[in-house]
Coordinates of C-alpha atoms and ligand atoms in Angstrom, one line a residue:
M1 CA 0.0 0.0 0.0
C2 CA 2.9 2.3 0.3
G3 CA 4.2 4.3 -2.6
I4 CA 7.8 4.2 -3.6
V5 CA 9.9 6.1 -6.1
G6 CA 13.6 5.9 -7.1
Y7 CA 15.6 8.1 -9.5
V8 CA 19.0 8.3 -11.0
G9 CA 20.0 10.9 -13.7
R10 CA 23.0 12.4 -15.2
N11 CA 21.3 15.7 -15.9
A12 CA 23.4 18.6 -14.8
D13 CA 20.5 20.1 -12.9
D14 CA 20.6 17.6 -10.1
R15 CA 16.8 17.3 -9.9
A16 CA 16.6 14.0 -8.0
L17 CA 14.7 15.5 -5.0
E18 CA 12.3 17.3 -7.3
V19 CA 11.5 14.1 -9.3
V20 CA 11.0 12.0 -6.2
M21 CA 8.8 14.6 -4.5
E22 CA 6.6 14.9 -7.7
G23 CA 6.5 11.1 -7.8
L24 CA 5.4 10.9 -4.1
A25 CA 2.7 13.5 -4.7
R26 CA 1.3 11.2 -7.5
L27 CA 1.6 8.1 -5.3
E28 CA 0.3 9.6 -2.1
Y29 CA -3.1 7.9 -2.8
R30 CA -1.3 4.6 -1.9
G31 CA -0.7 5.7 1.7
Y32 CA -0.4 9.0 3.6
D33 CA 0.6 8.1 7.1
S34 CA 4.1 9.5 6.6
A35 CA 6.6 10.3 3.9
G36 CA 10.4 10.4 3.6
V37 CA 13.3 10.8 1.1
A38 CA 17.0 9.8 1.0
L39 CA 19.5 11.5 -1.4
V40 CA 23.0 10.3 -2.2
T41 CA 25.2 13.3 -2.1
D42 CA 28.9 14.1 -1.7
A43 CA 28.3 14.5 2.0
G44 CA 26.8 11.0 2.2
I45 CA 23.1 10.0 2.5
L46 CA 20.9 12.9 3.3
S47 CA 17.5 12.0 4.6
D48 CA 14.3 13.5 5.9
K49 CA 11.1 11.8 7.0
R50 CA 8.0 13.0 8.7
A51 CA 4.8 11.6 10.1
G52 CA 1.6 12.8 8.4
K53 CA 0.9 13.8 4.8
L54 CA 3.6 14.6 2.2
E55 CA 2.9 18.3 2.9
N56 CA 4.7 17.9 6.3
L57 CA 7.8 16.6 4.6
R58 CA 7.5 19.3 2.0
K59 CA 7.5 22.0 4.7
A60 CA 10.3 20.4 6.5
L61 CA 12.4 20.4 3.4
A62 CA 11.5 24.0 2.7
R63 CA 12.7 25.0 6.2
Q64 CA 15.9 22.9 5.9
P65 CA 16.7 22.1 2.3
L66 CA 18.8 19.1 1.4
A67 CA 21.9 19.4 -0.9
P68 CA 21.4 18.7 -4.6
S69 CA 21.7 15.1 -5.8
R70 CA 21.2 12.9 -8.8
T71 CA 20.3 9.8 -7.0
A72 CA 17.3 9.6 -4.7
I73 CA 14.6 7.3 -3.2
G74 CA 11.3 8.4 -1.7
H75 CA 8.4 6.7 0.2
T76 CA 4.9 7.5 1.2
R77 CA 3.6 5.1 3.9
W78 CA 0.5 3.3 4.9
A79 CA 1.5 1.9 8.3
T80 CA 1.5 -1.8 9.0
H81 CA 4.3 -2.6 11.5
G82 CA 4.6 0.3 13.9
G83 CA 2.4 3.4 14.1
P84 CA 2.6 6.4 11.8
T85 CA 5.5 8.3 13.6
D86 CA 8.6 10.0 12.3
E87 CA 10.8 7.1 13.6
N88 CA 8.7 4.5 11.8
A89 CA 8.6 6.6 8.5
H90 CA 10.9 5.3 5.7
P91 CA 13.8 5.5 4.7
H92 CA 15.5 3.3 7.2
H93 CA 19.2 3.0 7.5
G94 CA 21.8 0.3 7.8
G95 CA 25.4 -0.6 7.4
E96 CA 28.4 1.0 8.8
G97 CA 27.8 4.6 9.6
D98 CA 24.2 4.2 8.4
R99 CA 25.4 4.8 4.9
L100 CA 22.6 2.7 3.4
A101 CA 19.0 3.9 3.1
L102 CA 16.1 1.6 2.2
I103 CA 12.4 1.9 1.6
H104 CA 9.8 -0.9 1.5
N105 CA 6.3 -1.6 0.4
G106 CA 4.6 -4.8 1.8
I107 CA 5.1 -7.0 4.8
I108 CA 8.1 -9.1 5.7
E109 CA 6.5 -12.0 7.5
N110 CA 9.6 -13.5 9.1
F111 CA 11.0 -10.2 10.4
H112 CA 10.7 -11.2 14.1
A113 CA 13.2 -14.0 13.6
L114 CA 15.5 -11.9 11.5
K115 CA 15.4 -9.0 14.0
N116 CA 16.2 -11.4 16.9
E117 CA 19.2 -12.6 14.9
L118 CA 20.4 -9.0 14.4
L119 CA 19.7 -8.0 18.1
A120 CA 21.8 -11.0 19.2
D121 CA 24.7 -9.5 17.0
G122 CA 24.3 -6.2 18.9
V123 CA 22.5 -4.3 16.0
E124 CA 20.4 -1.4 17.4
F125 CA 17.0 -0.4 16.0
T126 CA 15.3 2.9 16.0
S127 CA 11.9 1.9 14.8
E128 CA 9.3 -0.8 15.2
T129 CA 9.1 -1.6 11.5
D130 CA 9.9 -4.8 9.6
T131 CA 11.6 -2.5 7.1
E132 CA 14.4 -1.6 9.3
V133 CA 15.4 -5.2 9.6
A134 CA 15.8 -5.3 5.8
A135 CA 17.8 -2.1 5.9
K136 CA 20.2 -3.5 8.5
L137 CA 20.6 -6.8 6.5
V138 CA 21.2 -5.1 3.2
G139 CA 23.6 -2.6 4.9
R140 CA 25.6 -5.4 6.5
E141 CA 25.8 -7.3 3.2
Y142 CA 27.0 -4.2 1.4
D143 CA 29.7 -3.7 4.0
R144 CA 30.9 -7.2 3.1
T145 CA 30.7 -7.0 -0.7
G146 CA 30.7 -3.4 -1.7
D147 CA 28.1 -4.3 -4.3
L148 CA 24.6 -3.0 -3.7
T149 CA 22.9 -5.4 -6.2
A150 CA 24.7 -8.4 -4.6
A151 CA 23.7 -7.2 -1.2
M152 CA 20.1 -6.9 -2.2
R153 CA 20.2 -10.4 -3.7
A154 CA 21.7 -12.0 -0.6
V155 CA 18.9 -10.5 1.5
V156 CA 15.8 -10.9 -0.6
N157 CA 16.4 -14.7 -0.6
R158 CA 16.1 -14.7 3.2
L159 CA 12.8 -12.7 3.3
E160 CA 9.3 -14.1 3.4
G161 CA 6.1 -12.3 2.6
A162 CA 5.4 -9.4 0.2
F163 CA 7.9 -6.7 -0.5
T164 CA 9.2 -4.1 -2.9
L165 CA 12.5 -2.8 -1.6
L166 CA 14.6 0.1 -3.0
A167 CA 18.0 0.9 -1.6
V168 CA 20.8 3.4 -2.2
H169 CA 24.3 3.6 -0.6
A170 CA 26.5 6.6 0.0
D171 CA 29.4 4.8 -1.6
S172 CA 27.5 4.0 -4.7
P173 CA 26.2 7.3 -6.1
G174 CA 24.3 6.9 -9.4
V175 CA 22.9 3.5 -8.4
V176 CA 19.4 2.6 -7.1
V177 CA 18.6 -1.1 -6.6
G178 CA 15.1 -2.4 -6.4
A179 CA 13.6 -5.9 -5.7
R180 CA 10.1 -7.2 -5.8
R181 CA 8.0 -10.1 -4.6
N182 CA 4.3 -10.1 -4.5
S183 CA 4.3 -6.2 -4.6
P184 CA 4.6 -3.9 -7.6
L185 CA 7.7 -2.3 -9.1
V186 CA 7.9 -0.6 -12.6
V187 CA 10.9 0.9 -14.3
G188 CA 10.7 4.2 -16.2
V189 CA 13.1 4.7 -19.1
G190 CA 14.1 8.3 -19.7
D191 CA 17.0 9.9 -21.7
G192 CA 20.0 9.7 -19.4
E193 CA 17.7 9.1 -16.4
F194 CA 15.9 6.1 -15.0
F195 CA 13.0 5.8 -12.5
L196 CA 11.5 3.2 -10.3
G197 CA 7.9 3.4 -9.0
S198 CA 5.1 1.5 -7.4
D199 CA 3.3 2.4 -10.6
V200 CA 3.9 4.5 -13.6
A201 CA 2.2 7.5 -12.0
A202 CA 5.5 7.9 -10.2
F203 CA 7.3 9.1 -13.3
I204 CA 4.6 9.8 -15.8
G205 CA 5.6 13.5 -15.8
Y206 CA 9.0 12.5 -17.2
T207 CA 8.6 9.5 -19.5
R208 CA 5.9 7.1 -20.9
N209 CA 8.3 4.3 -21.5
A210 CA 7.9 1.7 -18.8
V211 CA 9.2 -1.7 -18.1
E212 CA 7.2 -4.1 -16.1
L213 CA 9.2 -6.4 -13.8
G214 CA 8.4 -10.1 -13.2
Q215 CA 7.9 -11.8 -9.9
D216 CA 11.1 -12.3 -7.8
Q217 CA 13.3 -9.9 -9.9
I218 CA 16.0 -7.4 -8.9
V219 CA 16.6 -4.3 -11.0
T220 CA 19.6 -1.9 -10.9
I221 CA 19.3 1.5 -12.4
T222 CA 22.1 3.8 -13.3
P223 CA 22.2 6.9 -15.5
D224 CA 23.4 4.5 -18.3
G225 CA 20.6 2.0 -18.2
Y226 CA 18.9 -0.7 -16.2
A227 CA 19.7 -4.3 -15.6
V228 CA 17.3 -7.0 -14.4
T229 CA 18.1 -10.4 -12.8
D230 CA 16.1 -13.0 -11.0
F231 CA 16.7 -13.6 -7.2
A232 CA 19.4 -16.1 -8.2
G233 CA 21.3 -13.5 -10.1
N234 CA 20.5 -14.9 -13.6
P235 CA 19.9 -12.2 -16.2
A236 CA 16.2 -11.6 -16.8
A237 CA 14.1 -9.2 -18.9
G238 CA 11.3 -7.1 -18.1
R239 CA 8.4 -6.4 -20.5
G240 CA 8.5 -2.9 -22.1
Y241 CA 5.4 -0.9 -22.9
E242 CA 4.3 2.6 -23.5
V243 CA 1.9 4.2 -21.1
T244 CA -1.2 5.3 -23.0
W245 CA -2.1 8.2 -20.8
D246 CA -0.1 11.3 -19.9
A247 CA 0.5 13.3 -16.7
S248 CA -2.6 15.4 -17.2
A249 CA -4.7 12.3 -16.8
A250 CA -3.3 12.0 -13.2
E251 CA -4.1 15.7 -12.4
K252 CA -7.3 17.3 -11.1
G253 CA -8.1 19.1 -14.4
G254 CA -9.7 22.1 -12.8
F255 CA -11.9 20.1 -10.3
A256 CA -11.5 20.7 -6.6
T257 CA -10.8 17.0 -5.9
F258 CA -9.6 13.9 -7.8
M259 CA -12.8 12.2 -6.9
E260 CA -14.9 14.9 -8.6
K261 CA -12.7 14.8 -11.6
E262 CA -12.9 11.0 -11.7
I263 CA -16.7 11.1 -11.5
H264 CA -16.7 13.3 -14.5
D265 CA -14.2 11.0 -16.3
Q266 CA -16.8 8.3 -16.2
P267 CA -18.3 8.7 -19.7
Q268 CA -14.9 8.5 -21.1
A269 CA -14.0 5.5 -19.0
V270 CA -17.0 3.6 -20.2
A271 CA -16.4 4.6 -23.8
D272 CA -12.7 3.7 -23.7
T273 CA -13.5 0.3 -22.1
L274 CA -15.8 -0.5 -24.9
L275 CA -13.5 0.7 -27.6
G276 CA -12.2 -1.8 -30.2
R277 CA -13.6 -4.8 -28.4
F278 CA -15.1 -6.6 -31.3
D279 CA -13.6 -7.7 -34.6
E280 CA -15.4 -7.8 -37.9
D281 CA -16.9 -11.2 -37.0
G282 CA -18.3 -9.7 -33.8
C283 CA -16.0 -11.6 -31.6
L284 CA -14.5 -10.1 -28.5
V285 CA -10.9 -9.1 -28.5
L286 CA -9.4 -9.7 -25.1
D287 CA -6.1 -8.0 -24.3
E288 CA -4.2 -11.1 -23.4
V289 CA -5.6 -14.6 -23.7
R290 CA -3.9 -17.7 -22.9
I291 CA -7.2 -19.7 -22.7
S292 CA -8.4 -21.5 -25.8
E293 CA -11.9 -20.9 -27.2
E294 CA -12.5 -24.6 -26.7
D295 CA -11.7 -24.4 -23.0
L296 CA -14.0 -21.3 -22.7
R297 CA -16.8 -23.3 -24.3
R298 CA -16.3 -26.0 -21.6
I299 CA -16.8 -23.8 -18.6
T300 CA -19.4 -25.1 -16.2
R301 CA -19.2 -22.3 -13.6
I302 CA -17.8 -18.9 -13.0
T303 CA -16.5 -17.5 -9.7
I304 CA -15.8 -13.9 -9.4
V305 CA -13.3 -12.9 -6.7
A306 CA -12.8 -9.2 -5.7
C307 CA -13.0 -6.9 -2.8
G308 CA -15.0 -3.8 -1.8
T309 CA -16.3 -1.8 -4.7
A310 CA -14.8 -4.3 -7.2
A311 CA -16.9 -7.0 -5.5
Y312 CA -20.0 -5.0 -6.0
A313 CA -19.1 -4.7 -9.7
G314 CA -18.9 -8.5 -9.6
M315 CA -22.4 -8.7 -8.1
V316 CA -23.7 -6.7 -11.1
A317 CA -21.8 -9.0 -13.4
K318 CA -23.4 -12.1 -11.9
Y319 CA -26.9 -10.9 -12.9
A320 CA -25.8 -10.1 -16.5
I321 CA -23.5 -13.1 -17.2
E322 CA -26.0 -15.6 -15.8
H323 CA -28.8 -14.1 -17.8
W324 CA -26.8 -14.1 -21.1
T325 CA -24.8 -17.3 -20.7
R326 CA -26.8 -19.5 -18.4
I327 CA -23.5 -20.4 -16.6
P328 CA -23.8 -20.3 -12.8
V329 CA -21.9 -17.4 -11.4
E330 CA -20.9 -17.1 -7.8
V331 CA -19.3 -13.9 -6.3
A332 CA -16.8 -14.4 -3.5
L333 CA -15.0 -11.9 -1.4
A334 CA -11.4 -12.6 -2.4
H335 CA -10.3 -12.7 1.3
E336 CA -12.9 -15.4 2.0
F337 CA -12.4 -17.4 -1.2
R338 CA -9.4 -19.5 -0.1
Y339 CA -10.8 -20.3 3.3
C340 CA -14.1 -21.7 2.2
D341 CA -12.7 -24.8 0.4
P342 CA -13.9 -23.5 -2.9
I343 CA -15.4 -25.9 -5.4
V344 CA -13.1 -25.1 -8.4
D345 CA -11.7 -27.3 -11.1
E346 CA -10.4 -27.0 -14.7
T347 CA -13.9 -26.2 -16.0
T348 CA -14.3 -23.2 -13.6
L349 CA -13.4 -19.7 -14.8
V350 CA -12.3 -17.6 -11.9
V351 CA -12.7 -13.9 -12.9
S352 CA -10.8 -11.4 -10.7
I353 CA -11.9 -7.8 -10.7
S354 CA -9.4 -5.2 -9.5
Q355 CA -8.7 -1.6 -10.3
S356 CA -5.1 -1.7 -9.0
G357 CA -4.2 -5.2 -9.9
E358 CA -2.2 -5.4 -6.7
T359 CA -4.9 -6.1 -4.0
M360 CA -3.2 -8.8 -2.0
D361 CA -6.5 -10.5 -1.1
T362 CA -7.5 -10.8 -4.7
L363 CA -4.0 -11.8 -5.8
M364 CA -4.0 -14.7 -3.3
A365 CA -7.4 -15.8 -4.5
V366 CA -6.2 -15.9 -8.1
K367 CA -3.1 -17.8 -7.1
H368 CA -5.2 -20.3 -5.2
A369 CA -7.5 -20.7 -8.2
N370 CA -4.5 -21.4 -10.4
E371 CA -3.3 -24.0 -8.0
L372 CA -6.7 -25.7 -8.1
G373 CA -6.4 -25.8 -12.0
A374 CA -9.0 -23.2 -12.7
L375 CA -8.9 -20.9 -15.7
T376 CA -8.3 -17.4 -14.5
L377 CA -9.3 -14.1 -16.1
S378 CA -8.4 -10.7 -14.8
I379 CA -10.5 -7.6 -15.2
C380 CA -8.1 -4.9 -14.3
N381 CA -7.3 -1.2 -14.8
T382 CA -3.6 -1.2 -14.3
H383 CA -1.2 -2.4 -17.0
G384 CA 1.8 -4.2 -15.7
S385 CA 0.3 -5.0 -12.3
T386 CA 0.6 -8.4 -10.6
I387 CA -2.9 -9.9 -10.9
P388 CA -3.1 -9.7 -14.7
R389 CA 0.3 -11.3 -14.9
E390 CA -0.8 -14.2 -12.7
S391 CA -4.0 -14.8 -14.8
D392 CA -4.5 -16.8 -18.0
A393 CA -6.4 -13.9 -19.7
V394 CA -6.8 -10.2 -19.2
L395 CA -9.5 -7.8 -20.0
Y396 CA -8.2 -4.3 -19.2
T397 CA -10.6 -1.6 -18.2
H398 CA -9.5 1.7 -19.7
A399 CA -10.6 4.1 -17.0
G400 CA -7.2 5.8 -16.8
P401 CA -5.5 6.4 -13.5
E402 CA -7.8 6.5 -10.5
I403 CA -6.1 8.6 -7.8
A404 CA -8.9 9.3 -5.3
V405 CA -9.0 6.6 -2.7
A406 CA -12.7 5.9 -3.2
S407 CA -13.3 4.1 -6.4
T408 CA -15.7 5.6 -8.9
K409 CA -14.7 5.5 -12.6
A410 CA -13.0 2.1 -12.1
F411 CA -16.4 0.7 -10.9
L412 CA -18.2 1.7 -14.0
A413 CA -15.4 0.4 -16.2
Q414 CA -15.4 -2.9 -14.3
I415 CA -19.1 -3.3 -14.8
T416 CA -18.7 -2.5 -18.5
A417 CA -15.9 -5.0 -18.9
S418 CA -18.0 -7.7 -17.2
Y419 CA -20.9 -7.0 -19.7
I420 CA -18.4 -7.5 -22.5
L421 CA -17.1 -10.7 -21.1
G422 CA -20.7 -12.0 -20.5
L423 CA -21.7 -11.2 -24.1
Y424 CA -18.5 -12.8 -25.5
L425 CA -19.1 -16.0 -23.6
A426 CA -22.7 -16.1 -24.6
Q427 CA -21.8 -15.7 -28.2
L428 CA -18.9 -18.3 -28.0
R429 CA -21.2 -20.9 -26.5
G430 CA -24.1 -20.1 -28.8
E431 CA -26.4 -19.0 -26.0
T432 CA -26.9 -15.5 -27.3
Y433 CA -27.2 -14.6 -31.0
A434 CA -25.1 -12.0 -32.6
D435 CA -28.2 -9.8 -33.0
D436 CA -28.9 -9.8 -29.3
A437 CA -25.3 -9.0 -28.4
R438 CA -25.3 -6.2 -31.0
E439 CA -28.4 -4.8 -29.4
V440 CA -26.9 -4.7 -25.9
M441 CA -23.6 -3.3 -27.4
A442 CA -25.6 -0.6 -29.1
E443 CA -27.3 0.4 -25.8
L444 CA -23.9 0.2 -24.0
R445 CA -22.5 2.7 -26.5
Q446 CA -25.3 5.1 -25.6
I447 CA -24.3 5.0 -22.0
P448 CA -21.4 7.5 -22.0
A449 CA -23.7 10.2 -23.4
K450 CA -26.3 9.3 -20.8
I451 CA -23.8 9.6 -18.0
E452 CA -22.8 13.0 -19.4
D453 CA -26.5 14.1 -19.4
L454 CA -26.9 12.8 -15.8
L455 CA -23.8 14.6 -14.6
G456 CA -25.4 17.8 -15.8
R457 CA -28.4 17.3 -13.5
M458 CA -26.6 16.9 -10.1
D459 CA -27.4 20.3 -8.6
R460 CA -30.3 18.9 -6.5
V461 CA -28.2 16.0 -5.3
K462 CA -25.6 18.4 -4.1
E463 CA -28.2 20.4 -2.2
I464 CA -29.6 17.3 -0.6
A465 CA -26.1 16.3 0.5
Y466 CA -25.5 19.7 2.1
F467 CA -28.9 19.5 3.7
M468 CA -28.1 16.0 5.1
A469 CA -24.6 16.8 6.5
D470 CA -25.7 16.1 10.1
S471 CA -27.3 12.7 9.3
R472 CA -26.2 9.9 11.6
A473 CA -27.3 7.0 9.6
V474 CA -28.5 6.5 6.0
L475 CA -30.0 3.4 4.4
F476 CA -29.8 2.3 0.7
L477 CA -32.2 -0.1 -0.9
G478 CA -32.2 -1.8 -4.2
R479 CA -33.3 -5.0 -5.9
H480 CA -31.8 -7.1 -8.7
V481 CA -28.9 -5.1 -10.2
G482 CA -30.0 -2.2 -8.0
F483 CA -28.9 -4.2 -4.9
P484 CA -25.2 -3.9 -5.5
V485 CA -25.7 -0.3 -6.4
A486 CA -27.3 0.2 -3.0
L487 CA -24.3 -1.5 -1.3
E488 CA -21.9 0.7 -3.3
G489 CA -23.9 3.9 -2.3
A490 CA -23.6 2.9 1.3
L491 CA -19.9 2.1 1.0
K492 CA -19.1 5.5 -0.6
L493 CA -20.9 7.2 2.2
K494 CA -19.1 5.3 4.9
E495 CA -15.6 5.8 3.5
L496 CA -16.1 9.4 2.5
A497 CA -18.3 11.0 5.1
Y498 CA -17.8 8.6 8.0
I499 CA -21.6 8.2 8.4
H500 CA -23.1 4.8 9.3
A501 CA -24.7 3.6 6.1
E502 CA -26.1 0.2 5.1
G503 CA -27.3 -1.2 1.8
F504 CA -30.0 -3.8 1.7
A505 CA -31.9 -5.9 -0.9
A506 CA -35.2 -4.1 -0.7
G507 CA -37.0 -7.4 -0.4
E508 CA -35.0 -8.2 2.8
L509 CA -36.3 -5.2 4.6
K510 CA -39.4 -6.8 6.1
H511 CA -37.2 -9.7 7.3
G512 CA -35.6 -7.4 10.0
P513 CA -34.1 -4.1 8.9
I514 CA -37.4 -2.3 8.7
A515 CA -37.1 -2.1 12.4
L516 CA -34.5 0.6 11.8
I517 CA -37.0 2.9 10.2
E518 CA -38.1 5.7 12.4
P519 CA -39.5 9.2 11.6
G520 CA -37.1 11.2 9.5
Q521 CA -34.7 8.2 8.7
P522 CA -33.2 9.0 5.3
V523 CA -33.5 6.1 2.8
F524 CA -32.2 6.0 -0.7
I525 CA -34.1 3.6 -3.0
V526 CA -32.7 2.5 -6.3
V527 CA -35.8 1.8 -8.4
P528 CA -35.7 -0.6 -11.3
A529 CA -37.0 0.4 -14.7
P530 CA -40.7 0.0 -15.1
D531 CA -40.1 -2.7 -17.8
T532 CA -37.9 -4.9 -15.6
P533 CA -39.2 -8.4 -15.7
H534 CA -41.1 -10.0 -12.8
E535 CA -42.9 -6.8 -11.9
L536 CA -39.9 -5.8 -9.9
H537 CA -40.7 -2.2 -10.4
K538 CA -44.1 -2.6 -8.8
K539 CA -42.6 -4.5 -5.9
V540 CA -40.0 -1.8 -5.2
V541 CA -42.7 0.9 -5.3
S542 CA -44.5 -1.2 -2.6
N543 CA -41.3 -1.3 -0.5
I544 CA -41.1 2.5 -0.7
Q545 CA -44.7 2.8 0.5
E546 CA -43.9 0.5 3.4
I547 CA -41.1 2.6 4.7
R548 CA -42.7 5.9 3.9
A549 CA -45.7 4.8 6.0
R550 CA -43.3 4.4 8.9
G551 CA -41.9 7.9 8.6
A552 CA -38.8 7.3 6.4
R553 CA -37.6 10.3 4.3
T554 CA -37.5 8.6 0.9
I555 CA -35.0 9.7 -1.7
V556 CA -35.8 7.8 -4.9
I557 CA -33.6 7.2 -7.8
A558 CA -35.9 6.5 -10.8
E559 CA -35.8 6.6 -14.5
D560 CA -37.1 9.5 -16.5
G561 CA -40.8 9.2 -17.0
D562 CA -41.4 6.8 -14.0
E563 CA -44.4 8.6 -12.4
D564 CA -45.4 5.7 -10.1
V565 CA -42.8 6.6 -7.6
V566 CA -43.8 10.3 -7.2
P567 CA -46.5 10.0 -4.6
F568 CA -44.2 8.2 -2.2
A569 CA -41.0 10.1 -2.7
N570 CA -39.7 13.1 -0.6
E571 CA -37.1 13.5 -3.4
V572 CA -36.9 12.0 -6.9
I573 CA -33.6 11.9 -8.6
R574 CA -34.0 11.2 -12.3
V575 CA -31.7 9.1 -14.3
P576 CA -31.9 8.5 -18.1
Q577 CA -33.7 5.4 -19.3
T578 CA -31.7 2.3 -20.3
A579 CA -31.9 -1.5 -20.5
P580 CA -32.6 -3.0 -17.0
L581 CA -29.4 -4.9 -16.8
L582 CA -27.3 -1.8 -17.7
A583 CA -29.0 0.5 -15.2
P584 CA -26.2 0.3 -12.5
L585 CA -24.0 2.4 -14.8
L586 CA -26.3 5.3 -14.4
A587 CA -28.0 4.7 -11.0
V588 CA -24.7 4.7 -9.1
V589 CA -23.7 8.2 -10.3
P590 CA -26.0 10.2 -8.0
L591 CA -24.9 8.2 -5.1
Q592 CA -21.2 8.9 -5.8
V593 CA -22.0 12.6 -6.2
F594 CA -24.1 12.5 -3.0
A595 CA -21.2 11.0 -0.9
L596 CA -18.7 13.4 -2.5
H597 CA -20.7 16.5 -1.5
L598 CA -21.7 15.3 1.9
S599 CA -17.9 14.7 2.6
T600 CA -17.2 18.2 1.3
A601 CA -20.0 19.6 3.4
K602 CA -18.4 18.1 6.5
D603 CA -15.1 19.6 5.4
L604 CA -13.4 16.1 5.2
D605 CA -10.6 15.0 2.9
V606 CA -12.5 13.6 -0.1
D607 CA -9.5 12.1 -1.8
Q608 CA -7.7 10.6 1.1
P609 CA -10.3 9.5 3.7
R610 CA -9.0 8.5 7.1
N611 CA -7.5 5.1 7.7
L612 CA -7.6 4.0 4.1
A613 CA -5.2 3.6 1.3
K614 CA -5.8 3.1 -2.5
S615 CA -4.0 -0.1 -3.0
V616 CA -4.4 -2.7 -0.3
T617 CA -1.3 -4.8 -0.7
V618 CA -1.5 -6.6 2.7
E619 CA -3.8 -9.4 3.6
Ligands
LIG1 C1 -13.9 1.6 -2.3 C2 -12.7 1.0 -2.8 C3 -12.3 -0.3 -2.4 C4 -11.7 -1.1 -3.6 C5 -11.1 -2.5 -3.1 C6 -10.5 -3.3 -4.2 O1 -14.1 2.9 -2.8 O2 -12.0 1.7 -3.6 O3 -13.3 -1.0 -1.8 O4 -12.6 -1.3 -4.5 O5 -10.0 -2.2 -2.1 O6 -9.5 -2.6 -4.8 P1 -8.9 -3.0 -6.2 O7 -10.1 -2.8 -7.2 O8 -7.7 -2.2 -6.6 O9 -8.6 -4.5 -6.1

């Protein structure tokens, strides 16, 4: 969950600190408990690190500037071992005279044993972190060998768990060494300068040429190039690619917050995810497929694994994929999947959904599925991330970088990609005819314009949010594909506005939760389109009446033209009409906007809510 940046350059302007600070600003979404930098200078390693947001470090550096340098590393932390203090902030130091600095993302599971070994040798520690153990070990190896890459290699082979490590040494200016296991690391290739980052956002302001590292690899960057080996020291190669978005995509673009910008990116995110998906024969073009069509035809079940918002996208996917393919679909929270003895074999397709591609719970679920012989497919937003690499096939969502911690545009892109997958499987297996698929695709292509239209009508939602700033609890109800939308609406409100919020399947209400309704209780209801099969619309309208009769304040999300809801609604938020299965792509937007403005009304940090981090790389 931490963000890490490394830089070496031969440019005369000695801009290492500037590059690293800019990288940290772009990676701060990964964790913001503390931040620190280390520079290699003629005077040795110069370092500063501060608890709190990057701004604290920035101010400290303004008060007491560090000497110029061409080699630097930087870290922004989401605390795991040891609280968010100055002492526990990275970098940590090791070796004789503390001439080595090291930063870390992940968790070193065997750090207690290693620390005891070092303590027995008289090594002293200044922090409670697992990272400092790695710093001491690499420092000691460097003192023996004088070779930073060799020192890193000797240590990573002793570590268990998940880690990306970057190290610099005062006696090796112009060298940064990185290593990764179960945690991301990407190389940026510039002209006479090279970068390392947790993701490409770290260096997107300088280069779009990136190299993705494989599992268990070590990379050494110098101003002349980069060299990759495996943990045994054998030469290895990364996979080069060009980043398709530029720095402006990772900036706020005139909006007050990243989240607001990303909500407004949604029409584009859906349009881009749909782009170029079908060839002339109407067959889906997956980004990377290592599963034969024959194997896909043989699938007997699908299990979707994901966490949080991505899992709600999976719940929407279940309704659509089952409807179109008649293949049973189960949605499992990735962190529970491994422990429920899942029924998975070679005819099971395990679909992981992840914005970051680094969520440890989801990664472990995919690995477990691979071990059980399942076919694995990743729906992911981040090129070069770990989960797609561990999967047999990849369908990338093209939402662009999502910086705000609360997911918005990735959710819509994930749902869109799931629809594409469902249609493709249906076609492949002859369950749906090309005409039907074309009809859904045609409606999907209308969605970006409809979201655009919807975003233009959000003034009342903003007013409602400000009006409700003092709410203590808010309920969200939905049925069918509206149920995961209700869950997502509640999650957005919890994480952004710290208000107790619950999402329920509207039909479940009378089985218990209706006891929560008291006069004035605000309840959002996601109403299905009037033409949804099985008279669902009518049933939800009855649910609204039931809670209204008990004093609830009803805020109803209903399609344009749906007049049946009007008599029972305190507020009606209108969304454009679409096919019932595609409705979540529209219905969720007002709920995102509501949470955004309620958080703003409470003067909270919209982009970086408390206790959270964007990429959850610990289990
Ligand atoms: C909520 C949110 C999280 C993520 C979850 C999975 O707004 O962002 O619930 O959806 O942590 O993350 P990814 O999609 O990166 O695997």
